[in-house]
Short mmCIF file of C-alpha atoms and ligand atoms in Angstrom, two decimals:
data_model
loop_
_atom_site.label_atom_id
_atom_site.label_comp_id
_atom_site.label_asym_id
_atom_site.label_seq_id
_atom_site.Cartn_x
_atom_site.Cartn_y
_atom_site.Cartn_z
CA UNK I 39 0.00 0.00 0.00
CA UNK I 40 1.39 3.32 -1.03
CA UNK I 41 0.32 6.07 1.35
CA UNK I 42 0.70 8.72 -1.36
CA UNK I 43 -2.23 7.27 -3.24
CA UNK I 44 -4.39 8.57 -0.41
CA UNK I 45 -5.94 11.89 0.56
CA UNK I 46 -4.27 13.68 3.51
CA UNK I 47 -6.75 12.31 6.05
CA UNK I 48 -6.13 8.79 4.89
CA UNK I 49 -2.42 9.33 4.72
CA UNK I 50 -2.64 10.10 8.40
CA UNK I 51 -4.70 6.96 9.04
CA UNK I 52 -2.21 4.95 7.01
CA UNK I 53 0.70 6.42 8.91
CA UNK I 54 -1.01 5.63 12.20
CA UNK I 55 -1.46 2.07 10.99
CA UNK I 56 2.21 1.86 10.07
CA UNK I 57 3.12 3.08 13.55
CA UNK I 58 0.95 0.45 15.22
CA UNK I 59 2.61 -2.12 12.98
CA UNK I 60 6.02 -0.95 14.05
CA UNK I 61 5.44 -1.28 17.78
CA UNK I 62 4.87 -5.05 18.03
CA UNK I 63 7.73 -5.62 15.59
CA UNK I 64 10.08 -3.92 18.03
CA UNK I 65 8.89 -6.19 20.79
CA UNK I 66 9.34 -9.20 18.56
CA UNK I 67 5.65 -10.23 18.60
CA UNK I 68 3.29 -10.55 15.59
CA UNK I 69 4.72 -8.88 12.52
CA UNK I 70 1.56 -7.08 11.36
CA UNK I 71 -1.69 -5.69 12.65
CA UNK I 72 -4.56 -5.41 10.19
CA UNK I 73 -5.61 -1.97 8.95
CA UNK I 74 -8.42 -0.63 11.07
CA UNK I 75 -10.36 1.42 8.57
CA UNK I 76 -14.04 2.20 8.55
CA UNK I 77 -16.02 1.02 5.53
CA UNK I 78 -16.03 4.64 4.29
CA UNK I 79 -12.24 4.85 4.49
CA UNK I 80 -11.75 1.56 2.72
CA UNK I 81 -14.33 2.52 0.08
CA UNK I 82 -12.57 5.85 -0.45
CA UNK I 83 -9.25 4.07 -0.80
CA UNK I 84 -10.68 1.81 -3.52
CA UNK I 85 -12.08 4.85 -5.35
CA UNK I 86 -8.63 6.42 -5.23
CA UNK I 87 -6.95 3.27 -6.48
CA UNK I 88 -9.33 3.33 -9.44
CA UNK I 89 -9.13 7.09 -10.04
CA UNK I 90 -12.82 7.64 -9.27
CA UNK I 91 -13.81 11.08 -8.06
CA UNK I 92 -17.59 10.68 -8.01
CA UNK I 93 -19.98 7.73 -7.83
CA UNK I 94 -23.67 8.06 -8.59
CA UNK I 95 -25.75 7.55 -5.44
CA UNK I 96 -27.83 4.38 -5.38
CA UNK I 97 -31.60 4.83 -5.66
CA UNK I 98 -33.59 4.73 -2.45
CA UNK I 99 -35.55 1.61 -1.61
CA UNK I 100 -38.17 3.79 0.00
CA UNK I 101 -41.01 4.08 -2.51
CA UNK I 102 -41.99 7.47 -1.02
CA UNK I 103 -38.52 8.99 -1.33
CA UNK I 104 -38.79 12.43 -2.90
CA UNK I 105 -35.42 12.29 -4.63
CA UNK I 106 -33.73 9.42 -6.39
CA UNK I 107 -36.42 6.83 -5.66
CA UNK I 108 -35.88 3.44 -7.29
CA UNK I 109 -37.74 2.94 -10.55
CA UNK I 110 -40.78 0.67 -10.42
CA UNK I 111 -42.22 1.60 -13.79
CA UNK I 112 -41.98 -1.44 -16.10
CA UNK I 113 -41.92 0.88 -19.12
CA UNK I 114 -38.56 2.28 -17.95
CA UNK I 115 -37.11 -0.98 -16.70
CA UNK I 116 -35.07 -2.02 -19.73
CA UNK I 117 -32.71 0.81 -20.72
CA UNK I 118 -30.27 -1.82 -22.06
CA UNK I 119 -32.57 -4.37 -23.68
CA UNK I 120 -29.80 -6.45 -25.25
CA UNK I 121 -27.76 -8.67 -22.99
CA UNK I 122 -24.20 -9.81 -23.70
CA UNK I 123 -24.42 -13.02 -25.72
CA UNK I 124 -23.53 -16.07 -23.64
CA UNK I 125 -22.85 -18.14 -26.76
CA UNK I 126 -20.67 -15.76 -28.73
CA UNK I 127 -16.93 -15.66 -28.09
CA UNK I 128 -15.06 -12.40 -27.68
CA UNK I 129 -13.58 -13.14 -31.08
CA UNK I 130 -17.08 -13.16 -32.55
CA UNK I 131 -17.43 -16.92 -33.03
CA UNK I 132 -20.77 -18.62 -32.40
CA UNK I 133 -20.52 -21.32 -29.74
CA UNK I 134 -22.27 -24.42 -31.03
CA UNK I 135 -20.53 -27.26 -29.21
CA UNK I 136 -20.06 -28.16 -25.55
CA UNK I 137 -16.33 -28.28 -26.16
CA UNK I 138 -16.28 -24.64 -27.33
CA UNK I 139 -18.24 -23.69 -24.22
CA UNK I 140 -15.88 -25.42 -21.81
CA UNK I 141 -12.63 -24.51 -23.58
CA UNK I 142 -13.27 -21.01 -24.88
CA UNK I 143 -16.45 -19.25 -23.90
CA UNK I 144 -16.89 -20.30 -20.26
CA UNK I 145 -13.32 -19.28 -19.34
CA UNK I 146 -13.93 -15.88 -20.97
CA UNK I 147 -17.04 -15.35 -18.86
CA UNK I 148 -15.28 -16.56 -15.71
CA UNK I 149 -12.44 -14.10 -16.36
CA UNK I 150 -14.87 -11.19 -16.74
CA UNK I 151 -16.75 -12.06 -13.56
CA UNK I 152 -13.52 -12.50 -11.63
CA UNK I 153 -11.84 -9.33 -12.83
CA UNK I 154 -14.80 -6.95 -12.90
CA UNK I 155 -17.57 -8.29 -10.68
CA UNK I 156 -16.76 -10.68 -7.81
CA UNK I 157 -12.96 -10.67 -7.72
CA UNK I 158 -10.42 -13.44 -7.81
CA UNK I 159 -9.64 -16.00 -5.15
CA UNK I 160 -5.91 -15.50 -4.54
CA UNK I 161 -3.54 -18.33 -5.43
CA UNK I 162 -2.03 -18.52 -1.95
CA UNK I 163 -5.08 -18.92 0.30
CA UNK I 164 -3.86 -20.87 3.33
CA UNK I 165 -5.03 -24.33 4.28
CA UNK I 166 -8.07 -25.07 6.41
CA UNK I 167 -8.04 -27.81 9.05
CA UNK I 168 -11.43 -29.14 10.14
CA UNK I 169 -12.12 -30.40 13.64
CA UNK I 170 -15.31 -31.94 15.01
CA UNK I 171 -15.88 -30.01 18.25
CA UNK I 172 -19.05 -31.80 19.36
CA UNK I 173 -20.98 -34.78 18.14
CA UNK I 174 -24.44 -35.00 19.67
CA UNK I 175 -26.69 -38.03 19.21
CA UNK I 176 -29.44 -36.90 21.57
CA UNK I 177 -31.02 -34.30 19.26
CA UNK I 178 -34.12 -34.06 17.13
CA UNK I 179 -35.21 -31.98 14.18
CA UNK I 180 -39.00 -31.90 14.18
CA UNK I 181 -39.60 -35.24 15.87
CA UNK I 182 -36.86 -37.09 14.00
CA UNK I 183 -33.62 -38.18 15.69
CA UNK I 184 -30.47 -36.73 14.16
CA UNK I 185 -26.73 -36.77 14.56
CA UNK I 186 -25.44 -33.23 14.94
CA UNK I 187 -21.80 -32.28 14.55
CA UNK I 188 -20.40 -28.91 15.43
CA UNK I 189 -17.33 -28.21 13.32
CA UNK I 190 -14.64 -25.61 13.06
CA UNK I 191 -12.41 -25.05 10.06
CA UNK I 192 -9.28 -23.29 11.28
CA UNK I 193 -7.41 -21.36 8.64
CA UNK I 194 -3.63 -21.50 8.88
CA UNK I 195 -2.73 -17.96 9.88
CA UNK I 196 1.00 -18.38 10.33
CA UNK I 197 1.56 -15.70 7.66
CA UNK I 198 -0.37 -13.12 9.72
CA UNK I 199 -1.06 -14.39 13.26
CA UNK I 200 -3.04 -11.29 14.25
CA UNK I 201 -5.89 -12.39 11.92
CA UNK I 202 -7.73 -15.50 13.01
CA UNK I 203 -10.30 -17.16 10.76
CA UNK I 204 -12.28 -20.05 12.23
CA UNK I 205 -15.04 -21.19 9.89
CA UNK I 206 -18.11 -22.32 11.80
CA UNK I 207 -20.27 -25.08 10.39
CA UNK I 208 -22.74 -27.63 11.76
CA UNK I 209 -23.66 -30.86 10.03
CA UNK I 210 -26.97 -32.48 10.90
CA UNK I 211 -27.98 -35.85 9.43
CA UNK I 212 -30.90 -38.20 10.08
CA UNK I 213 -29.92 -40.79 12.68
CA UNK I 214 -31.62 -43.61 10.83
CA UNK I 215 -29.61 -43.20 7.61
CA UNK I 216 -28.73 -46.42 5.85
CA UNK I 217 -26.13 -44.96 3.55
CA UNK I 218 -24.53 -41.72 2.48
CA UNK I 219 -27.10 -39.04 1.80
CA UNK I 220 -27.36 -35.73 -0.01
CA UNK I 221 -26.69 -32.64 2.08
CA UNK I 222 -27.88 -29.08 1.59
CA UNK I 223 -25.34 -26.56 2.85
CA UNK I 224 -27.13 -23.43 4.00
CA UNK I 225 -25.60 -19.98 4.45
CA UNK I 226 -27.01 -18.56 7.64
CA UNK I 227 -26.45 -17.13 11.05
CA UNK I 228 -24.90 -19.31 13.74
CA UNK I 229 -27.80 -21.28 15.11
CA UNK I 230 -26.32 -23.78 17.53
CA UNK I 231 -27.19 -27.47 17.51
CA UNK I 232 -30.77 -28.75 17.18
CA UNK I 233 -32.81 -29.20 20.35
CA UNK I 234 -33.12 -32.24 22.61
CA UNK I 235 -36.46 -34.07 22.56
CA UNK I 236 -38.86 -32.27 24.90
CA UNK I 237 -37.15 -28.89 24.57
CA UNK I 238 -39.25 -26.15 22.93
CA UNK I 239 -39.10 -25.95 19.14
CA UNK I 240 -37.35 -22.86 17.69
CA UNK I 241 -39.70 -19.96 17.04
CA UNK I 242 -38.08 -18.77 13.80
CA UNK I 243 -39.08 -21.36 11.28
CA UNK I 244 -37.91 -19.45 8.22
CA UNK I 245 -34.11 -19.63 8.28
CA UNK I 246 -31.54 -16.90 7.85
CA UNK I 247 -33.75 -13.90 7.16
CA UNK I 248 -36.58 -14.85 9.45
CA UNK I 249 -39.11 -14.44 6.62
CA UNK I 250 -39.57 -10.80 7.53
CA UNK I 251 -42.51 -8.97 6.11
CA UNK I 252 -45.10 -11.70 6.18
CA UNK I 253 -45.74 -15.38 5.98
CA UNK I 254 -47.02 -17.73 8.58
CA UNK I 255 -44.92 -19.42 11.19
CA UNK I 256 -47.04 -22.57 10.96
CA UNK I 257 -45.73 -25.66 9.22
CA UNK I 258 -42.34 -27.30 9.15
CA UNK I 259 -39.09 -25.37 8.84
CA UNK I 260 -36.72 -26.00 5.92
CA UNK I 261 -34.45 -28.13 8.08
CA UNK I 262 -37.40 -30.24 9.30
CA UNK I 263 -38.43 -30.85 5.70
CA UNK I 264 -34.90 -31.82 4.71
CA UNK I 265 -34.42 -34.28 7.57
CA UNK I 266 -37.87 -35.79 7.00
CA UNK I 267 -36.91 -36.28 3.35
CA UNK I 268 -33.76 -38.20 4.26
CA UNK I 269 -31.41 -35.31 3.52
CA UNK I 270 -28.74 -33.93 5.79
CA UNK I 271 -28.05 -30.24 6.10
CA UNK I 272 -25.04 -28.16 7.02
CA UNK I 273 -25.28 -24.59 8.27
CA UNK I 274 -22.26 -22.45 7.53
CA UNK I 275 -21.74 -19.01 9.08
CA UNK I 276 -20.63 -16.46 6.46
CA UNK I 277 -19.38 -13.96 9.03
CA UNK I 278 -16.95 -16.52 10.36
CA UNK I 279 -15.33 -16.52 6.89
CA UNK I 280 -15.56 -12.84 6.02
CA UNK I 281 -17.38 -9.94 7.66
CA UNK I 282 -20.44 -8.51 5.99
CA UNK I 283 -19.06 -4.97 5.81
CA UNK I 284 -16.29 -2.94 4.22
CA UNK I 285 -14.46 -2.35 7.50
CA UNK I 286 -13.83 -6.08 7.64
CA UNK I 287 -12.03 -6.30 4.29
CA UNK I 288 -8.62 -6.02 5.93
CA UNK I 289 -9.57 -8.91 8.22
CA UNK I 290 -11.28 -12.26 7.74
CA UNK I 291 -10.00 -14.52 4.98
CA UNK I 292 -9.58 -11.59 2.55
CA UNK I 293 -7.52 -9.62 5.07
CA UNK I 294 -5.52 -12.68 6.11
CA UNK I 295 -4.28 -13.28 2.57
CA UNK I 296 -3.49 -9.56 2.21
CA UNK I 297 -1.76 -9.49 5.61
CA UNK I 298 -4.19 -6.89 6.89
CA UNK I 299 -3.72 -4.50 3.97
CA UNK I 300 -6.46 -3.18 1.63
CA UNK I 301 -7.63 -5.01 -1.46
CA UNK I 302 -6.39 -4.55 -5.01
CA UNK I 303 -9.20 -3.79 -7.50
CA UNK I 304 -9.53 -7.40 -8.71
CA UNK I 305 -9.26 -9.02 -5.27
CA UNK I 306 -12.23 -11.00 -4.06
CA UNK I 307 -15.16 -9.49 -2.18
CA UNK I 308 -17.29 -11.05 0.55
CA UNK I 309 -19.54 -13.00 -1.84
CA UNK I 310 -16.59 -14.78 -3.38
CA UNK I 311 -15.03 -15.28 0.05
CA UNK I 312 -18.23 -16.82 1.39
CA UNK I 313 -18.31 -19.10 -1.67
CA UNK I 314 -14.69 -20.07 -0.99
CA UNK I 315 -15.64 -20.90 2.61
CA UNK I 316 -18.52 -23.06 1.39
CA UNK I 317 -16.08 -24.97 -0.81
CA UNK I 318 -13.87 -25.56 2.24
CA UNK I 319 -16.96 -26.83 4.06
CA UNK I 320 -17.45 -29.21 1.16
CA UNK I 321 -13.85 -30.39 1.63
CA UNK I 322 -14.90 -31.53 5.11
CA UNK I 323 -18.12 -33.14 3.85
CA UNK I 324 -16.05 -35.17 1.38
CA UNK I 325 -14.34 -36.81 4.37
CA UNK I 326 -17.57 -37.60 6.26
CA UNK I 327 -18.91 -41.07 5.50
CA UNK I 328 -22.53 -40.11 6.24
CA UNK I 329 -22.47 -37.68 3.29
CA UNK I 330 -22.82 -38.42 -0.40
CA UNK I 331 -20.32 -35.75 -1.43
CA UNK I 332 -21.43 -35.93 -5.06
CA UNK I 333 -24.86 -34.71 -3.96
CA UNK I 334 -24.11 -31.63 -1.92
CA UNK I 335 -26.17 -28.53 -2.62
CA UNK I 336 -25.79 -24.91 -1.61
CA UNK I 337 -28.61 -22.64 -0.40
CA UNK I 338 -29.08 -19.07 0.73
CA UNK I 339 -31.59 -16.22 0.80
CA UNK I 340 -31.08 -12.55 -0.05
CA UNK I 341 -27.37 -11.65 0.18
CA UNK I 342 -26.78 -15.31 0.92
CA UNK I 343 -28.86 -16.15 -2.15
CA UNK I 344 -26.28 -14.16 -4.13
CA UNK I 345 -23.57 -16.13 -2.31
CA UNK I 346 -25.26 -19.46 -3.12
CA UNK I 347 -25.38 -18.54 -6.82
CA UNK I 348 -21.73 -17.45 -6.82
CA UNK I 349 -20.82 -20.70 -5.05
CA UNK I 350 -22.48 -22.97 -7.61
CA UNK I 351 -21.07 -20.89 -10.47
CA UNK I 352 -17.47 -21.11 -9.30
CA UNK I 353 -17.23 -24.45 -7.44
CA UNK I 354 -17.91 -27.40 -9.76
CA UNK I 355 -18.05 -29.92 -6.89
CA UNK I 356 -21.36 -28.47 -5.67
CA UNK I 357 -24.07 -30.51 -7.38
CA UNK I 358 -27.13 -28.28 -7.08
CA UNK I 359 -28.39 -25.00 -5.63
CA UNK I 360 -31.44 -23.30 -4.20
CA UNK I 361 -31.01 -19.57 -4.78
CA UNK I 362 -33.52 -17.61 -2.69
CA UNK I 363 -34.55 -13.99 -3.37
CA UNK I 364 -31.06 -13.06 -4.52
CA UNK I 365 -31.83 -9.78 -6.34
CA UNK I 366 -29.15 -7.34 -7.51
CA UNK I 367 -25.72 -9.01 -7.57
CA UNK I 368 -27.53 -12.38 -7.72
CA UNK I 369 -30.03 -13.54 -10.33
CA UNK I 370 -31.32 -10.05 -11.19
CA UNK I 371 -29.99 -8.46 -14.37
CA UNK I 372 -27.67 -5.52 -13.64
CA UNK I 373 -28.91 -4.00 -16.87
CA UNK I 374 -32.46 -3.70 -15.54
CA UNK I 375 -33.58 -0.43 -14.06
CA UNK I 376 -36.07 -1.72 -11.50
CA UNK I 377 -35.62 -1.70 -7.73
CA UNK I 378 -32.07 -2.15 -6.53
CA UNK I 379 -29.37 -0.95 -8.92
CA UNK I 380 -25.66 -1.34 -9.60
CA UNK I 381 -25.26 2.02 -7.82
CA UNK I 382 -26.49 0.46 -4.57
CA UNK I 383 -23.83 -2.22 -4.82
CA UNK I 384 -21.11 0.34 -5.48
CA UNK I 385 -21.94 2.45 -2.39
CA UNK I 386 -20.05 2.03 0.86
CA UNK I 387 -22.75 -0.19 2.41
CA UNK I 388 -22.59 -3.03 -0.11
CA UNK I 389 -19.43 -2.68 -2.23
CA UNK I 390 -17.63 -5.17 0.01
CA UNK I 391 -19.71 -7.97 -1.55
CA UNK I 392 -18.03 -7.26 -4.88
CA UNK I 393 -14.57 -6.78 -6.37
CA UNK I 394 -13.24 -3.23 -6.14
CA UNK I 395 -13.36 -3.00 -9.94
CA UNK I 396 -17.14 -3.21 -9.76
CA UNK I 397 -17.15 0.39 -8.48
CA UNK I 398 -16.33 1.50 -12.00
CA UNK I 399 -19.86 0.70 -13.14
CA UNK I 400 -21.41 3.16 -10.71
CA UNK I 401 -19.01 5.95 -11.65
CA UNK I 402 -20.07 9.43 -12.69
CA UNK I 403 -16.60 11.04 -12.83
CA UNK I 404 -13.17 9.49 -12.96
CA UNK I 405 -9.97 9.29 -14.93
CA UNK I 406 -11.78 6.82 -17.23
CA UNK I 407 -14.93 8.93 -17.55
CA UNK I 408 -18.28 7.47 -16.51
CA UNK I 409 -19.63 3.93 -16.74
CA UNK I 410 -22.93 2.28 -15.99
CA UNK I 411 -24.62 -1.14 -15.92
CA UNK I 412 -24.62 -1.25 -19.72
CA UNK I 413 -20.81 -1.23 -19.70
CA UNK I 414 -20.51 -4.45 -17.68
CA UNK I 415 -18.91 -7.14 -19.82
CA UNK I 416 -21.19 -9.78 -18.30
CA UNK I 417 -24.59 -9.95 -16.63
CA UNK I 418 -26.61 -12.20 -14.31
CA UNK I 419 -27.80 -14.59 -17.04
CA UNK I 420 -24.16 -15.55 -17.59
CA UNK I 421 -23.62 -16.14 -13.89
CA UNK I 422 -26.56 -18.56 -13.97
CA UNK I 423 -25.11 -20.08 -17.15
CA UNK I 424 -21.81 -20.80 -15.36
CA UNK I 425 -23.75 -23.31 -13.24
CA UNK I 426 -24.89 -25.32 -16.28
CA UNK I 427 -25.57 -28.18 -16.67
CA UNK I 428 -25.82 -28.61 -12.89
CA UNK I 429 -29.31 -28.05 -11.50
CA UNK I 430 -30.18 -24.61 -10.17
CA UNK I 431 -33.52 -23.56 -8.66
CA UNK I 432 -34.15 -19.81 -8.72
CA UNK I 433 -36.66 -18.93 -6.02
CA UNK I 434 -38.56 -15.78 -5.10
CA UNK I 435 -41.55 -14.81 -2.98
CA UNK I 436 -44.08 -12.04 -3.56
CA UNK I 437 -43.94 -8.33 -2.72
CA UNK I 438 -47.27 -8.45 -0.86
CA UNK I 439 -45.69 -10.77 1.70
CA UNK I 440 -42.36 -8.94 2.00
CA UNK I 441 -40.26 -10.17 -0.92
CA UNK I 442 -40.04 -6.59 -2.12
CA UNK I 443 -40.12 -5.33 -5.71
CA UNK I 444 -36.64 -4.05 -4.82
CA UNK I 445 -35.43 -7.57 -5.74
CA UNK I 446 -36.83 -7.35 -9.28
CA UNK I 447 -38.35 -10.80 -9.67
CA UNK I 448 -39.15 -10.07 -13.34
CA UNK I 449 -35.55 -9.07 -14.09
CA UNK I 450 -34.38 -12.29 -12.47
CA UNK I 451 -36.84 -14.25 -14.57
CA UNK I 452 -35.46 -12.66 -17.73
CA UNK I 453 -31.93 -13.62 -16.66
CA UNK I 454 -33.09 -17.19 -16.04
CA UNK I 455 -34.64 -17.36 -19.50
CA UNK I 456 -31.51 -15.87 -21.08
CA UNK I 457 -29.35 -18.56 -19.42
CA UNK I 458 -31.45 -21.27 -21.08
CA UNK I 459 -29.44 -21.62 -24.31
CA UNK I 460 -26.33 -22.64 -22.36
CA UNK I 461 -28.21 -25.34 -20.45
CA UNK I 462 -29.61 -26.65 -23.74
CA UNK I 463 -26.21 -26.63 -25.42
CA UNK I 464 -24.91 -28.83 -22.59
CA UNK I 465 -27.78 -31.30 -22.89
CA UNK I 466 -29.72 -30.00 -19.88
CA UNK I 467 -33.25 -28.61 -19.87
CA UNK I 468 -34.26 -25.00 -19.34
CA UNK I 469 -37.40 -23.70 -17.58
CA UNK I 470 -39.56 -24.21 -20.67
CA UNK I 471 -40.25 -20.53 -21.41
CA UNK I 472 -40.79 -20.18 -25.14
CA UNK I 473 -40.31 -16.43 -25.43
CA UNK I 474 -37.05 -14.69 -26.05
CA UNK I 475 -35.84 -13.12 -22.76
CA UNK I 476 -36.77 -9.63 -23.95
CA UNK I 477 -40.45 -10.54 -24.12
CA UNK I 478 -40.56 -13.22 -21.42
CA UNK I 479 -43.05 -12.47 -18.62
CA UNK I 480 -42.94 -14.10 -15.23
CA UNK I 481 -45.66 -16.73 -14.91
CA UNK I 482 -48.33 -16.44 -12.19
CA UNK I 483 -47.27 -17.05 -8.58
CA UNK I 484 -46.92 -20.72 -7.61
CA UNK I 485 -46.36 -21.88 -11.20
CA UNK I 486 -43.89 -24.77 -11.24
CA UNK I 487 -41.21 -24.40 -13.87
CA UNK I 488 -39.38 -27.37 -12.45
CA UNK I 489 -39.05 -29.86 -15.28
CA UNK I 490 -35.45 -29.04 -16.06
CA UNK I 491 -32.04 -28.57 -14.51
CA UNK I 492 -32.73 -24.85 -14.79
CA UNK I 493 -35.75 -24.23 -12.59
CA UNK I 494 -37.89 -21.29 -11.51
CA UNK I 495 -40.63 -20.91 -8.93
CA UNK I 496 -42.09 -17.82 -7.33
CA UNK I 497 -43.92 -18.88 -4.16
CA UNK I 498 -46.63 -16.92 -2.38
CA UNK I 499 -44.60 -16.26 0.78
CA UNK I 500 -42.17 -13.53 1.77
CA UNK I 501 -38.41 -12.96 1.80
CA UNK I 502 -37.57 -16.62 2.42
CA UNK I 503 -37.24 -19.86 0.49
CA UNK I 504 -38.89 -22.18 3.00
CA UNK I 505 -42.09 -21.86 0.98
CA UNK I 506 -40.29 -23.48 -1.94
CA UNK I 507 -38.39 -26.10 0.07
CA UNK I 508 -40.72 -29.04 -0.55
CA UNK I 509 -40.67 -28.24 -4.27
CA UNK I 510 -36.90 -27.99 -4.18
CA UNK I 511 -36.55 -31.36 -2.44
CA UNK I 512 -38.83 -33.19 -4.89
CA UNK I 513 -37.05 -31.59 -7.86
CA UNK I 514 -33.58 -32.28 -6.42
CA UNK I 515 -34.43 -35.93 -5.58
CA UNK I 516 -35.49 -36.45 -9.18
CA UNK I 517 -32.42 -34.80 -10.71
CA UNK I 518 -29.94 -36.30 -8.24
CA UNK I 519 -31.69 -39.68 -8.48
CA UNK I 520 -32.10 -39.97 -4.74
CA UNK I 521 -34.72 -42.22 -3.18
CA UNK I 522 -34.79 -41.53 0.57
CA UNK I 523 -35.31 -44.32 3.11
CA UNK I 524 -38.56 -44.15 5.10
CA UNK I 525 -38.16 -41.85 8.11
CA UNK I 526 -38.25 -43.28 11.65
CA UNK I 527 -39.73 -40.96 14.31
CA UNK I 528 -38.03 -40.46 17.70
CA UNK I 529 -39.22 -42.69 20.55
C1 LIG H 151 -30.67 -5.22 1.05
C2 LIG H 151 -29.85 -5.24 -0.20
C3 LIG H 151 -30.07 -6.50 -1.01
C4 LIG H 151 -29.85 -7.70 -0.12
C5 LIG H 151 -30.69 -7.59 1.10
C6 LIG H 151 -30.44 -8.69 2.12
O1 LIG H 151 -32.03 -5.13 0.72
O2 LIG H 151 -30.16 -4.10 -0.96
O3 LIG H 151 -29.19 -6.56 -2.09
O4 LIG H 151 -30.12 -8.88 -0.82
O5 LIG H 151 -30.42 -6.39 1.78
O6 LIG H 151 -29.50 -9.43 2.02
O7 LIG H 151 -31.19 -8.73 3.08
#
C-alpha cells in the first residue's frame, strides 16, 4: 500500500497504521496488525486506487422517497434491452458445441466475472483444518432423531497471526440413515445445535432472514423438511469466513491473505469469500462417510442467495443450488432499471460484496470517464449459465408478503430465460419458457417451472425460500436420483 495514493486524512490513518505495525515488531511479537479502517475509508481508498472522483448515489428503496427513488415503472425498466451473448466468443465466433463452451467461452465469462464483478480467489489462500468439536446423538429436528456435529475449520494464519479465521459449520444428518445421503449446505447465522427431545421448538421457522414482512410461522421449517426427506443439512456461518461490511475487508479470509492491507481492485469481495468458505466446508463433507459428497447442494436467501449462486457458479463440486430472493448481484440483471441498482452495490454499504473493480460501473466522474450497468462485460444470465448443466432452482416470494419489488423478480426471470441456451447446449433442460428473454413475462405465482435442470418458482410467501423447500426437495431428488429411506420418528 502506497500512502501517497491517499488523501491527507487517509495518509494520516495509514501512517497511524504503520506506527501500530512498528510497535509489536520492536517487541518481537506478531509482525503485522490489520488496517483498522471504517467502511467509508476503505471505500474511499478503492475509489482512489481506481481514479474515481464521483460515484452516482444508489436509488432509495423507500417508494416514497422524494429524490432518487428506485424505478418501479416497467416501461422504464429495460434501458439496455440487449444482454451480452452467452454463446458468442469475444472473437465473434458462435458457440455451437459443448467443447467450445468449456474450452473457450466459459473461461472468458469466468475471467470477466472474476476481474470486474466478484474478484479473484488468490492463489495462496492458506489451508483449512477441520475439527469436530461436538458430536451430539441426543437431538431431534422436528420429531426425527439426528446426529449433529459442530465443526470448526481453522485457517492456517502463520503468515499473519493477528488475523484469526475459524469457519463455523454444523452438520446435521438423520440418525436412521442407511447410507450416504445428499446434504444441503445453507448460508445462515450461527444457530447452535438442534434441540433435545422435549425442549421447545425454535420460534423462527424461516431460516436466515426470518421471513420478515409476512408469511405464517405454521408448518415445518426447511431443516425439518430436509431431515424428514432423508437429507442432511449443514449450516455455515458467512461472518466466520468474512465480515459482511467494508471495514472487515482487511480482516477475515480476505484480510488474512493480504496481511491486513487493503484489497487490489480485482481481489475478491465477501460473496466470493463466502463461496470459498462453502467450498472448504465441502472439503470436510467429502471426508464424512454419512455424506454423499457428489450430492451436496448450496442454499441461501437474499445476500446469501447471491452467495449461493456465486458458489455454484465457481465451485464445480457443488451438485445443485437453491437460490432464494437473490436480487441485484444475484439472479437479477444488472442492466435492468427496477428496484435495486448497480449504484447500490457500489456504495459504501454493499461494495464489500463485490470486487473493487465493480465500483467503476457506478461511476459518474473518474480518470476513465463514466460507466454504468450497460458497460458491464457480463450480466446475471451468464452467472446462472456458469452453473450449467448442474441443476439450479431460482426462487422468489411475492412483494405483498415482504419479498419486495426491490429484488426485481421479473428481471431475475429474464436472466433465467436468457441462461437457457447454455443449459440446452450442454444437454440440460431450461425452464420451458418459449419467449425470447426480452419478451418473457414471469408466470403467475406458484407456477412450477421445475421440469429441467434450470428451474424457476415464485412462491406466495415472503423474503424466504422455505415456501419453496418441498418443491426444491422433490425436484432435487429427481435430478440427483435420490430415493430416501422411510423416516423413523423419535421414541
Ligand atoms: C438489502 C440489499 C439486497 C440484499 C438484502 C439482504 O435489501 O439491498 O441486495 O439482498 O439487503 O441481504 O437482506
